[in-house]
Short mmCIF file of C-alpha atoms and ligand atoms in Angstrom, two decimals:
data_model
loop_
_atom_site.label_atom_id
_atom_site.label_comp_id
_atom_site.label_asym_id
_atom_site.label_seq_id
_atom_site.Cartn_x
_atom_site.Cartn_y
_atom_site.Cartn_z
CA MET N 1 0.13 0.00 -0.01
CA GLU N 2 1.40 3.22 -0.84
CA THR N 3 0.96 5.88 1.48
CA LYS N 4 1.07 9.81 1.11
CA LEU N 5 0.61 12.80 3.66
CA LEU N 6 -1.22 15.96 2.74
CA PHE N 7 -1.88 19.38 4.26
CA GLN N 8 -5.31 20.56 2.70
CA ASP N 9 -8.98 20.95 3.28
CA ALA N 10 -10.24 17.28 3.23
CA ALA N 11 -13.19 18.71 1.14
CA GLY N 12 -11.34 19.75 -1.68
CA LEU N 13 -9.55 16.01 -1.82
CA ALA N 14 -10.73 14.05 -4.98
CA THR N 15 -10.69 10.47 -3.58
CA PRO N 16 -12.84 7.52 -4.01
CA LEU N 17 -13.29 7.05 -0.32
CA LEU N 18 -12.83 9.89 2.46
CA ALA N 19 -12.86 8.66 6.23
CA VAL N 20 -13.61 10.84 8.95
CA PHE N 21 -13.65 9.91 12.44
CA ALA N 22 -16.43 10.50 14.95
CA VAL N 23 -16.72 10.38 18.73
CA ASP N 24 -19.46 10.29 21.27
CA VAL N 25 -19.29 13.93 23.18
CA SER N 26 -22.51 13.00 25.27
CA ILE N 27 -21.80 13.07 28.77
CA GLY N 28 -23.14 10.71 31.66
CA LYS N 29 -24.05 6.91 31.24
CA ASP N 30 -27.60 7.20 30.48
CA ALA N 31 -27.49 10.31 28.09
CA ASP N 32 -28.35 10.10 24.50
CA PRO N 33 -25.41 9.56 22.33
CA LEU N 34 -24.34 13.22 20.63
CA VAL N 35 -22.06 12.70 17.62
CA ALA N 36 -19.39 14.99 16.76
CA LEU N 37 -16.86 14.46 13.75
CA LEU N 38 -13.13 15.15 14.34
CA THR N 39 -12.43 17.47 11.82
CA THR N 40 -12.48 21.30 11.31
CA SER N 41 -13.71 21.15 7.88
CA ASP N 42 -17.24 22.56 7.87
CA ALA N 43 -18.04 21.36 4.18
CA VAL N 44 -16.96 17.46 5.73
CA SER N 45 -19.60 18.02 8.85
CA ASN N 46 -21.99 19.55 6.73
CA ALA N 47 -22.38 16.59 4.02
CA ALA N 48 -22.68 14.09 7.02
CA ALA N 49 -25.17 16.49 9.15
CA SER N 50 -28.70 15.42 8.10
CA VAL N 51 -27.51 11.54 8.60
CA LEU N 52 -25.83 12.31 11.80
CA ALA N 53 -29.24 14.19 13.14
CA THR N 54 -31.56 11.28 12.44
CA GLY N 55 -29.31 9.58 15.45
CA GLU N 56 -29.07 6.13 13.52
CA PHE N 57 -25.01 6.37 14.07
CA GLN N 58 -23.82 6.36 17.38
CA ALA N 59 -20.13 6.38 17.15
CA THR N 60 -19.43 3.45 19.00
CA LEU N 61 -15.92 2.09 18.34
CA GLY N 62 -15.49 0.48 14.82
CA GLU N 63 -19.32 1.62 14.11
CA GLN N 64 -19.63 2.62 10.24
CA LEU N 65 -21.70 4.80 8.26
CA LEU N 66 -21.30 5.49 4.33
CA LEU N 67 -22.49 8.34 2.43
CA HIS N 68 -22.13 8.08 -1.50
CA LYS N 69 -21.80 11.21 -3.46
CA PRO N 70 -21.63 13.65 -0.17
CA ASP N 71 -23.00 17.14 -0.74
CA GLY N 72 -19.88 19.63 -1.19
CA LEU N 73 -17.10 17.10 -1.14
CA LYS N 74 -14.67 16.14 -3.99
CA ALA N 75 -14.53 12.53 -2.62
CA GLU N 76 -16.94 9.98 -4.03
CA ARG N 77 -17.75 8.15 -0.71
CA LEU N 78 -17.47 9.67 2.84
CA LEU N 79 -16.95 6.96 5.45
CA VAL N 80 -17.84 7.99 9.00
CA VAL N 81 -16.18 5.81 11.85
CA GLY N 82 -17.22 5.62 15.22
CA LEU N 83 -14.46 5.81 18.05
CA GLY N 84 -16.68 5.71 20.81
CA LYS N 85 -17.20 7.69 23.99
CA ALA N 86 -14.72 11.03 23.67
CA LYS N 87 -13.78 10.92 27.23
CA ALA N 88 -12.46 7.44 26.38
CA LEU N 89 -10.62 8.42 23.41
CA SER N 90 -7.19 6.48 23.27
CA VAL N 91 -4.41 5.71 20.59
CA ASP N 92 -5.85 2.22 20.37
CA GLY N 93 -8.99 3.81 19.41
CA VAL N 94 -7.72 5.66 16.86
CA ARG N 95 -5.76 2.68 15.65
CA LYS N 96 -8.46 0.39 15.13
CA ALA N 97 -10.68 3.24 13.82
CA ALA N 98 -8.17 3.64 11.11
CA GLY N 99 -8.18 -0.06 10.31
CA THR N 100 -11.72 0.06 10.33
CA ALA N 101 -11.66 2.13 7.90
CA VAL N 102 -9.26 0.19 5.47
CA ARG N 103 -11.22 -3.18 5.99
CA ALA N 104 -14.66 -1.25 5.05
CA ALA N 105 -12.95 -0.29 1.99
CA LYS N 106 -11.36 -3.66 1.18
CA PRO N 107 -14.97 -5.42 0.17
CA ARG N 108 -16.34 -2.70 -1.78
CA GLY N 109 -13.58 -2.85 -4.04
CA VAL N 110 -12.45 0.89 -3.33
CA ARG N 111 -8.49 0.77 -4.47
CA GLU N 112 -7.55 4.54 -3.01
CA MET N 113 -8.66 6.10 -0.24
CA ALA N 114 -7.93 9.11 2.22
CA ILE N 115 -8.26 9.33 6.06
CA ALA N 116 -9.04 12.83 7.48
CA PHE N 117 -6.57 13.29 10.38
CA PRO N 118 -8.43 13.98 13.58
CA GLU N 119 -8.70 17.38 14.43
CA ASP N 120 -10.85 18.90 17.39
CA HIS N 121 -13.28 21.16 16.70
CA ALA N 122 -16.44 20.19 18.76
CA LEU N 123 -14.24 18.91 21.48
CA ASP N 124 -12.37 20.99 23.66
CA ASP N 125 -8.55 20.33 23.99
CA GLU N 126 -8.60 18.07 27.27
CA HIS N 127 -10.15 14.97 24.77
CA LEU N 128 -7.28 15.44 22.46
CA GLU N 129 -4.45 16.38 24.92
CA ASN N 130 -3.16 12.56 25.38
CA LEU N 131 -3.36 12.20 21.84
CA PRO N 132 -0.22 14.60 20.48
CA PRO N 133 -0.40 14.77 16.61
CA THR N 134 3.08 12.62 16.25
CA LEU N 135 1.05 9.71 18.17
CA LEU N 136 -2.11 10.06 15.95
CA SER N 137 -0.38 9.98 12.81
CA ARG N 138 1.62 6.90 13.60
CA SER N 139 -1.39 5.02 15.14
CA ILE N 140 -3.51 5.93 11.81
CA LEU N 141 -0.79 4.46 9.87
CA GLU N 142 -0.23 1.39 12.02
CA GLY N 143 -3.78 0.63 12.22
CA ALA N 144 -4.37 1.25 8.62
CA LEU N 145 -1.45 -1.03 7.49
CA VAL N 146 -2.30 -4.10 9.94
CA ALA N 147 -5.93 -3.88 8.56
CA GLU N 148 -4.82 -4.25 5.24
CA LEU N 149 -3.17 -7.38 5.34
CA ASP N 150 -5.18 -10.31 4.31
CA TRP N 151 -3.93 -14.25 4.23
CA ASP N 152 -5.26 -15.05 0.88
CA THR N 153 -1.81 -15.91 -0.59
CA TYR N 154 -2.11 -19.62 -0.53
CA ARG N 155 -5.79 -19.40 -2.34
CA SER N 156 -5.97 -20.54 -5.95
CA ASP N 157 -9.45 -18.38 -6.07
CA ARG N 158 -7.56 -15.38 -4.64
CA LYS N 159 -9.42 -12.26 -5.21
CA ASP N 160 -7.20 -9.21 -4.81
CA ARG N 161 -9.12 -6.65 -2.82
CA SER N 162 -6.29 -4.38 -1.63
CA VAL N 163 -6.45 -0.65 -1.16
CA ASP N 164 -3.41 0.17 -3.31
CA ALA N 165 -2.91 3.83 -2.07
CA LEU N 166 -4.01 5.72 1.25
CA THR N 167 -3.65 9.66 1.74
CA LEU N 168 -3.47 11.13 5.24
CA VAL N 169 -5.00 14.59 4.87
CA ALA N 170 -4.47 17.01 7.72
CA ARG N 171 -5.67 20.83 7.48
CA GLU N 172 -3.03 23.40 6.82
CA VAL N 173 -1.29 23.82 10.09
CA GLU N 174 1.82 25.43 11.13
CA GLU N 175 5.20 23.80 10.55
CA THR N 176 6.10 22.77 13.50
CA THR N 177 3.04 20.77 13.91
CA LYS N 178 3.24 19.63 10.26
CA LYS N 179 6.68 17.99 11.05
CA GLU N 180 4.96 16.08 14.07
CA ILE N 181 2.61 14.65 11.89
CA GLN N 182 5.01 13.73 9.47
CA LEU N 183 7.12 11.99 11.89
CA GLY N 184 4.46 9.86 13.20
CA PHE N 185 3.37 9.30 9.74
CA ASP N 186 7.28 8.22 8.63
CA GLU N 187 7.45 6.06 11.89
CA GLY N 188 4.20 4.41 11.61
CA ARG N 189 4.96 3.26 8.29
CA VAL N 190 7.97 1.57 9.63
CA VAL N 191 6.56 0.10 12.44
CA GLY N 192 3.09 -1.46 10.75
CA ASP N 193 5.30 -2.81 8.09
CA ALA N 194 7.53 -4.48 10.58
CA GLN N 195 4.26 -5.84 12.37
CA ASN N 196 2.95 -7.09 9.13
CA PHE N 197 6.55 -8.45 8.28
CA ALA N 198 6.36 -10.72 11.49
CA ARG N 199 2.54 -11.45 10.61
CA LEU N 200 3.39 -13.03 7.12
CA LEU N 201 6.11 -15.28 8.87
CA VAL N 202 3.51 -16.49 11.51
CA ASN N 203 1.32 -17.20 8.75
CA GLU N 204 3.27 -19.39 6.77
CA PRO N 205 2.52 -23.16 7.24
CA GLY N 206 5.32 -25.51 9.14
CA ASN N 207 6.10 -27.54 6.01
CA VAL N 208 6.98 -24.12 4.30
CA LEU N 209 8.62 -22.18 7.34
CA THR N 210 11.35 -24.72 8.58
CA PRO N 211 13.58 -23.61 10.70
CA THR N 212 15.95 -23.21 7.65
CA GLU N 213 13.85 -21.33 5.66
CA LEU N 214 13.21 -19.05 8.86
CA GLY N 215 16.61 -18.55 8.53
CA LYS N 216 16.60 -17.47 5.09
CA ARG N 217 13.97 -15.19 5.53
CA ALA N 218 15.87 -13.45 8.40
CA LYS N 219 18.74 -13.32 6.25
CA ALA N 220 16.99 -11.82 3.38
CA MET N 221 15.55 -8.92 5.61
CA CYS N 222 18.92 -8.17 7.09
CA THR N 223 20.41 -7.98 3.70
CA GLU N 224 17.67 -5.60 2.50
CA ALA N 225 17.76 -3.63 5.74
CA GLY N 226 21.54 -3.32 6.22
CA LEU N 227 21.75 -5.27 9.03
CA LYS N 228 24.62 -8.06 9.81
CA CYS N 229 23.17 -11.38 9.98
CA GLU N 230 24.49 -14.88 11.04
CA VAL N 231 22.42 -18.47 10.62
CA TYR N 232 24.01 -21.32 12.20
CA SER N 233 22.84 -24.98 12.84
CA THR N 234 23.62 -28.04 14.50
CA GLU N 235 27.46 -27.63 14.20
CA LYS N 236 27.47 -24.45 16.10
CA LEU N 237 25.07 -25.70 18.76
CA LEU N 238 27.06 -28.65 19.86
CA GLU N 239 30.17 -26.33 19.42
CA LEU N 240 28.80 -23.51 21.87
CA GLY N 241 27.30 -26.55 24.19
CA MET N 242 23.71 -25.69 23.78
CA GLY N 243 22.70 -28.89 25.26
CA ALA N 244 19.08 -27.48 25.89
CA PHE N 245 18.24 -25.97 22.54
CA HIS N 246 19.82 -29.11 20.63
CA ALA N 247 17.91 -31.40 22.43
CA VAL N 248 14.53 -30.04 21.25
CA ALA N 249 15.90 -29.94 17.65
CA LYS N 250 17.40 -33.23 17.53
CA GLY N 251 13.89 -35.22 17.05
CA SER N 252 13.36 -33.52 13.75
CA ALA N 253 14.62 -34.30 10.35
CA GLU N 254 14.82 -30.51 9.78
CA PRO N 255 18.07 -28.72 11.19
CA PRO N 256 17.75 -26.32 13.72
CA ALA N 257 18.73 -22.48 13.20
CA LEU N 258 20.54 -20.10 15.66
CA ILE N 259 19.88 -16.71 13.65
CA VAL N 260 22.01 -14.03 14.94
CA MET N 261 21.24 -10.24 13.84
CA THR N 262 22.84 -7.35 15.00
CA TYR N 263 22.33 -3.64 14.53
CA GLU N 264 25.08 -1.14 15.03
CA PRO N 265 24.13 2.44 15.13
CA LYS N 266 26.12 4.73 12.90
CA LEU N 267 27.04 7.95 14.97
CA GLU N 268 28.21 11.02 13.70
CA LYS N 269 31.79 11.45 12.94
CA GLY N 270 34.03 11.29 16.02
CA LYS N 271 31.49 9.98 18.11
CA THR N 272 31.65 6.61 19.84
CA LEU N 273 29.10 4.90 22.25
CA ALA N 274 30.17 5.06 25.65
CA LYS N 275 31.92 2.17 27.03
CA ASP N 276 29.05 1.22 29.46
CA ALA N 277 26.36 1.89 26.96
CA PRO N 278 23.46 -0.58 26.78
CA VAL N 279 23.69 -3.32 24.56
CA MET N 280 20.09 -4.80 23.76
CA GLY N 281 19.60 -8.35 23.73
CA LEU N 282 16.19 -9.67 21.71
CA VAL N 283 15.52 -13.42 21.99
CA GLY N 284 12.93 -14.98 20.12
CA LYS N 285 11.44 -18.63 20.44
CA GLY N 286 11.21 -20.18 16.88
CA ILE N 287 9.67 -23.47 17.12
CA THR N 288 8.06 -23.69 13.32
CA PHE N 289 6.15 -26.43 14.68
CA ASP N 290 5.31 -27.62 17.91
CA THR N 291 3.66 -31.13 18.17
CA GLY N 292 4.89 -31.73 22.13
CA GLY N 293 7.34 -34.26 21.10
CA ILE N 294 7.52 -37.57 23.18
CA SER N 295 4.99 -35.88 25.39
CA ILE N 296 2.79 -35.40 22.41
CA LYS N 297 -0.11 -32.96 22.24
CA SER N 298 -3.74 -33.86 21.19
CA ALA N 299 -4.67 -33.51 17.90
CA ASP N 300 -7.43 -30.99 18.51
CA GLY N 301 -6.21 -27.58 17.52
CA MET N 302 -2.52 -28.77 16.79
CA GLU N 303 -2.40 -27.10 13.50
CA LYS N 304 -2.30 -23.66 15.36
CA MET N 305 0.99 -24.73 16.51
CA LYS N 306 2.72 -23.59 13.53
CA TYR N 307 2.42 -20.09 15.18
CA ASP N 308 4.93 -21.43 18.00
CA MET N 309 7.35 -19.04 16.29
CA ALA N 310 5.78 -15.73 16.85
CA GLY N 311 8.19 -14.88 19.30
CA ALA N 312 10.73 -15.47 16.80
CA ALA N 313 8.61 -13.41 14.15
CA ALA N 314 8.34 -10.36 16.53
CA MET N 315 12.13 -10.19 16.91
CA ILE N 316 12.53 -10.08 13.45
CA GLY N 317 10.05 -7.59 12.76
CA ALA N 318 11.61 -5.63 15.58
CA MET N 319 14.84 -5.77 14.07
CA ARG N 320 13.52 -4.66 10.58
CA ALA N 321 11.91 -1.51 12.31
CA ILE N 322 15.32 -0.81 14.16
CA ALA N 323 17.01 -0.75 11.37
CA ALA N 324 14.85 1.91 9.65
CA LEU N 325 14.34 4.05 12.86
CA LYS N 326 18.53 3.90 13.41
CA PRO N 327 18.11 4.54 17.60
CA ALA N 328 21.41 5.20 18.80
CA VAL N 329 21.93 1.99 20.57
CA LYS N 330 23.50 -1.52 19.58
CA VAL N 331 20.94 -4.27 19.15
CA ILE N 332 21.59 -7.83 18.99
CA SER N 333 18.91 -10.50 18.42
CA VAL N 334 19.02 -14.28 18.81
CA VAL N 335 16.61 -16.23 17.19
CA CYS N 336 16.62 -20.09 18.02
CA SER N 337 14.39 -22.07 15.96
CA ALA N 338 13.72 -25.67 15.84
CA GLU N 339 10.71 -28.13 15.12
CA ASN N 340 9.67 -30.11 18.23
CA MET N 341 8.98 -33.82 16.86
CA PRO N 342 8.71 -37.16 18.44
CA SER N 343 10.75 -39.58 16.58
CA ALA N 344 13.63 -42.06 17.03
CA THR N 345 15.89 -39.43 17.87
CA ALA N 346 13.73 -37.25 19.85
CA TYR N 347 14.61 -36.28 23.38
CA LYS N 348 12.44 -37.96 26.37
CA PRO N 349 10.88 -37.15 29.40
CA GLY N 350 13.41 -37.89 32.35
CA ASP N 351 16.52 -36.86 29.86
CA VAL N 352 18.65 -34.58 31.97
CA LEU N 353 20.55 -31.74 29.64
CA LYS N 354 23.28 -29.63 30.03
CA ALA N 355 22.44 -26.12 28.86
CA MET N 356 25.19 -23.64 27.38
CA SER N 357 25.19 -21.65 31.06
CA GLY N 358 26.44 -25.13 32.74
CA LYS N 359 23.24 -25.77 34.32
CA THR N 360 21.74 -29.11 34.24
CA ILE N 361 17.70 -29.36 33.48
CA GLU N 362 15.66 -32.53 34.03
CA VAL N 363 13.35 -32.97 31.33
CA LEU N 364 9.75 -33.73 32.63
CA ASN N 365 7.60 -32.77 29.61
CA THR N 366 9.14 -32.75 25.92
CA ASP N 367 6.20 -30.20 25.16
CA ALA N 368 7.79 -27.26 27.45
CA GLU N 369 10.24 -27.04 24.64
CA GLY N 370 9.98 -23.36 24.58
CA ARG N 371 12.16 -22.71 27.70
CA LEU N 372 14.43 -24.80 26.42
CA VAL N 373 15.79 -23.19 23.55
CA LEU N 374 15.35 -19.90 25.11
CA ALA N 375 17.89 -20.89 27.84
CA ASP N 376 20.52 -21.21 25.69
CA GLY N 377 19.37 -18.27 23.67
CA LEU N 378 19.42 -16.20 26.59
CA HIS N 379 22.92 -16.87 27.89
CA TYR N 380 24.38 -17.10 24.29
CA ALA N 381 23.10 -13.33 23.99
CA LYS N 382 24.85 -12.59 27.33
CA THR N 383 28.03 -13.89 25.91
CA LEU N 384 27.58 -11.64 23.08
CA GLY N 385 27.94 -8.84 25.53
CA CYS N 386 24.18 -7.95 25.83
CA THR N 387 23.08 -5.94 28.96
CA HIS N 388 19.71 -6.01 28.59
CA LEU N 389 17.51 -8.75 27.78
CA ILE N 390 13.89 -8.83 26.38
CA ASN N 391 12.46 -12.53 25.24
CA ALA N 392 9.27 -13.37 23.21
CA ALA N 393 7.63 -16.35 23.10
CA THR N 394 4.31 -18.42 22.57
CA LEU N 395 5.24 -19.92 25.81
CA THR N 396 2.69 -21.38 27.92
CA GLY N 397 -1.10 -22.45 27.58
CA ALA N 398 -1.13 -21.50 31.23
CA CYS N 399 -0.76 -17.76 30.52
CA VAL N 400 -3.63 -18.10 28.14
CA VAL N 401 -5.45 -19.56 31.17
CA ALA N 402 -4.60 -16.74 33.74
CA LEU N 403 -5.08 -13.82 31.00
CA GLY N 404 -7.27 -14.82 28.32
CA MET N 405 -6.72 -13.31 24.52
CA ILE N 406 -6.82 -9.44 25.91
CA ASN N 407 -3.33 -9.15 27.53
CA ALA N 408 -0.24 -11.01 27.04
CA GLY N 409 1.92 -11.45 30.01
CA VAL N 410 5.17 -9.98 30.84
CA PHE N 411 7.34 -10.57 33.96
CA SER N 412 10.66 -9.23 34.68
CA ASN N 413 13.61 -9.39 37.30
CA ASP N 414 14.43 -5.50 37.36
CA GLU N 415 12.31 -2.37 38.34
CA ASP N 416 14.30 0.13 35.92
CA ALA N 417 13.60 -2.45 32.73
CA TYR N 418 10.12 -2.85 33.45
CA ALA N 419 9.17 0.44 33.86
CA LYS N 420 11.07 1.31 30.34
CA PHE N 421 8.79 -1.42 29.25
CA ASP N 422 5.82 -0.01 30.91
CA GLY N 423 6.43 3.39 28.99
CA ALA N 424 6.81 1.94 25.61
CA LEU N 425 3.29 0.21 26.11
CA LYS N 426 1.94 4.03 26.10
CA ILE N 427 3.67 4.44 22.62
CA SER N 428 2.50 0.70 21.29
CA GLY N 429 -0.67 0.70 22.85
CA GLU N 430 -0.57 -3.18 23.25
CA LYS N 431 -1.63 -4.77 26.39
CA PHE N 432 0.70 -6.42 28.57
CA TRP N 433 -0.12 -7.61 32.18
CA ARG N 434 2.35 -7.97 34.67
CA LEU N 435 2.81 -11.40 36.27
CA PRO N 436 5.26 -12.22 39.32
CA CYS N 437 8.31 -13.86 39.25
CA THR N 438 9.94 -13.54 42.67
CA ASP N 439 12.52 -16.00 44.41
CA ASP N 440 9.24 -17.27 46.46
CA TYR N 441 8.47 -19.00 43.19
CA LYS N 442 12.15 -20.72 43.11
CA ASP N 443 11.49 -24.19 44.58
CA VAL N 444 8.63 -24.72 41.90
CA ILE N 445 11.28 -25.99 39.37
CA LYS N 446 13.67 -27.57 41.81
CA SER N 447 14.83 -31.12 40.51
CA GLN N 448 15.59 -34.10 42.57
CA ILE N 449 18.41 -34.77 40.14
CA ALA N 450 19.56 -31.93 38.51
CA ASP N 451 19.76 -28.17 39.08
CA ILE N 452 16.18 -27.57 37.76
CA MET N 453 13.57 -29.29 35.90
CA ASN N 454 11.53 -27.87 33.02
CA THR N 455 8.24 -27.52 33.98
CA GLY N 456 6.68 -26.87 37.59
CA GLY N 457 6.20 -29.42 40.02
CA SER N 458 2.49 -28.87 40.00
CA ARG N 459 0.00 -27.64 37.00
CA TRP N 460 -0.76 -24.47 39.30
CA GLY N 461 0.63 -21.11 37.91
CA GLY N 462 2.15 -22.67 35.01
CA ALA N 463 3.18 -19.29 33.40
CA ILE N 464 5.14 -18.45 36.17
CA SER N 465 6.86 -21.77 36.34
CA ALA N 466 8.03 -21.32 32.93
CA ALA N 467 9.23 -17.63 33.81
CA MET N 468 11.18 -18.78 36.75
CA PHE N 469 12.84 -21.31 34.41
CA LEU N 470 13.85 -18.59 32.23
CA LYS N 471 15.08 -16.28 34.99
CA GLU N 472 17.53 -18.85 35.90
CA PHE N 473 19.42 -18.21 32.69
CA ALA N 474 18.83 -14.52 32.58
CA GLY N 475 20.75 -14.31 35.99
CA ASP N 476 21.45 -10.75 37.08
CA THR N 477 20.89 -9.48 33.53
CA PRO N 478 18.00 -6.70 33.17
CA TRP N 479 15.62 -9.07 31.52
CA ILE N 480 11.82 -8.80 30.40
CA HIS N 481 9.97 -11.62 29.49
CA LEU N 482 6.88 -11.79 27.15
CA ASP N 483 4.72 -14.67 27.41
CA ILE N 484 2.44 -13.83 23.73
CA ALA N 485 0.48 -17.34 23.57
CA GLY N 486 -2.60 -15.95 24.03
CA CYS N 487 -2.39 -13.01 21.89
CA ALA N 488 0.01 -13.87 18.96
CA TRP N 489 -2.89 -15.05 17.18
CA ASN N 490 -6.43 -13.32 16.83
CA GLU N 491 -9.39 -15.74 17.29
CA GLU N 492 -11.91 -12.99 16.49
CA VAL N 493 -12.85 -11.32 13.50
CA LYS N 494 -13.04 -7.45 14.39
CA PRO N 495 -13.99 -4.36 12.25
CA TRP N 496 -10.45 -3.64 12.04
CA GLN N 497 -8.71 -7.15 12.09
CA THR N 498 -9.00 -10.39 10.47
CA LYS N 499 -8.20 -13.54 12.10
CA GLY N 500 -4.86 -14.92 12.50
CA PRO N 501 -1.48 -14.05 13.46
CA SER N 502 -1.61 -10.34 15.01
CA GLY N 503 2.21 -9.62 15.33
CA VAL N 504 1.86 -8.66 19.00
CA ALA N 505 4.88 -7.61 20.66
CA VAL N 506 6.86 -5.89 17.62
CA ARG N 507 5.64 -2.46 18.76
CA SER N 508 6.30 -2.42 21.95
CA ILE N 509 10.00 -4.18 21.78
CA VAL N 510 10.84 -1.53 19.27
CA GLU N 511 9.82 1.15 21.77
CA TRP N 512 11.77 -0.26 24.46
CA VAL N 513 14.89 -0.67 22.82
CA ARG N 514 14.67 2.76 21.83
CA SER N 515 14.14 3.88 25.00
CA PHE N 516 17.47 3.00 25.72
CA ALA N 517 19.18 5.11 23.14
N1 BES Z 601 3.57 -23.68 22.49
C1 BES Z 601 3.46 -24.13 23.67
C2 BES Z 601 2.55 -23.22 24.49
C3 BES Z 601 0.97 -22.86 24.14
C4 BES Z 601 -0.01 -23.78 24.63
C5 BES Z 601 0.86 -21.85 23.41
C6 BES Z 601 -1.05 -23.77 24.17
C7 BES Z 601 -0.68 -22.08 22.88
C8 BES Z 601 -1.63 -23.02 23.72
C9 BES Z 601 4.41 -24.62 24.78
O1 BES Z 601 5.46 -25.01 24.21
C10 BES Z 601 3.70 -25.66 25.29
O2 BES Z 601 3.29 -26.57 25.01
N2 BES Z 601 3.72 -25.76 27.10
C11 BES Z 601 3.14 -26.44 27.72
C12 BES Z 601 3.90 -26.25 29.10
C13 BES Z 601 3.57 -27.58 30.16
C14 BES Z 601 4.21 -29.06 29.33
C15 BES Z 601 4.58 -27.15 31.18
C16 BES Z 601 1.80 -25.93 28.04
O3 BES Z 601 1.35 -24.53 28.06
O4 BES Z 601 0.84 -26.93 28.14
ZN1 ZN Z 602 5.12 -27.41 23.65
ZN1 ZN Z 603 5.80 -24.35 21.94
#
């Protein structure tokens, strides 16, 4: 999708479809909705006035009203998209409304469209004050790009219904505001594309996206983005002593891939990074298919386990965005990719493994494989010089039981690193809920015969046992663990999103990294 930013009265823009956002400005729970358009263009307001006066459009989030040949506008259609209550206006709402506009255009065969940048006319500034121009334009771009993607690449009856061009149209404003809007527009483009890149990887079936293929895709992305990328396999795992990662991989005929992507900031001439400058380590779980191994999963819904590399995809997507946004901080991403299979060469319950860090692990369940590959990934990232770690993984069903599919889980061993992550969420608009991993839980993974075991002794608090396991390998290094099992796959169709891979965590990881620059 081509994207363009224009500064002019939206009424004068010739386009097949102009979308404008609307809020409900009524006060009080029982009051009738009072709809206001977020535009300063009188012509746009007038065009919708008589329909809005009927009260049939209430501006709830994702609600749509389509007018053909709107009076006084150059646009062929005017699409009014609801944002919900003005009082509750949020970046996330704006992102969803932009997505709604795009997804309303697609089935209508509309190829080109415009979105009117939200401007407050009917609203007092108070409502938009938490939504600075940069954040608004960024969210619109992200929401639109993410909404545009559909999963029809494997259908032979594919009907191309894409929106090829999107214009964001804001009124003439002073230069500084223009710059702010432009900045958000550019960032939104980068981050939205990166999120879609991750989603496309997750959508790929296990027979196509093997660990080797994931390595190839990461390498190709890095070459294009100007990042260094190394892809290793079994030999390197053995050489590094990655006994945990290797154990998971050895049941499959598909060789594993250890993918290392590096971003080095280019500083101005004569400047160097401080000796104690942070080095960010992004570690991803890349199980291209999780059968459970010898502790095999039930057949019901197993096909979804192609998404068990969503953590890896999030990191690869994040690296793509980082390469484009160029923060002044070094970033190394380590992706551990394997296929978890039952076979004559598979690892077994009861096996004792030796991780790269030297810790010994008793395997209780071969389906708890994600933490094993991450254990070696986290330790390896530290040996590469990472001072701060973040990992993302579709790690536990227990996290889905705990938080459902709205919030993903976040764990941390460091308050400063967590505070920065919390700040990143304010920009990304993603929903993560913190769960504990304090040493009170340490005993849950104590083994009789090895240092630790790969599942908790009981079934309670399974997301926490997994986090406690990873924490052993993060050690004293500030570390964030994202359990995205419940949020990496959208189960529901919404006006702004289709079912399937969500690309969750890309945006938050990128912002977290930037907060260290
Ligand atoms: N990839 C799964 C996590 C998962 C399970 C995601 C269900 C989404 C839905 C992971 O490898 C796994 O199987 N974890 C086990 C751990 C258990 C054996 C301790 C789980 O959550 O059941
Ligand atoms: Zn598993
Ligand atoms: Zn898994």
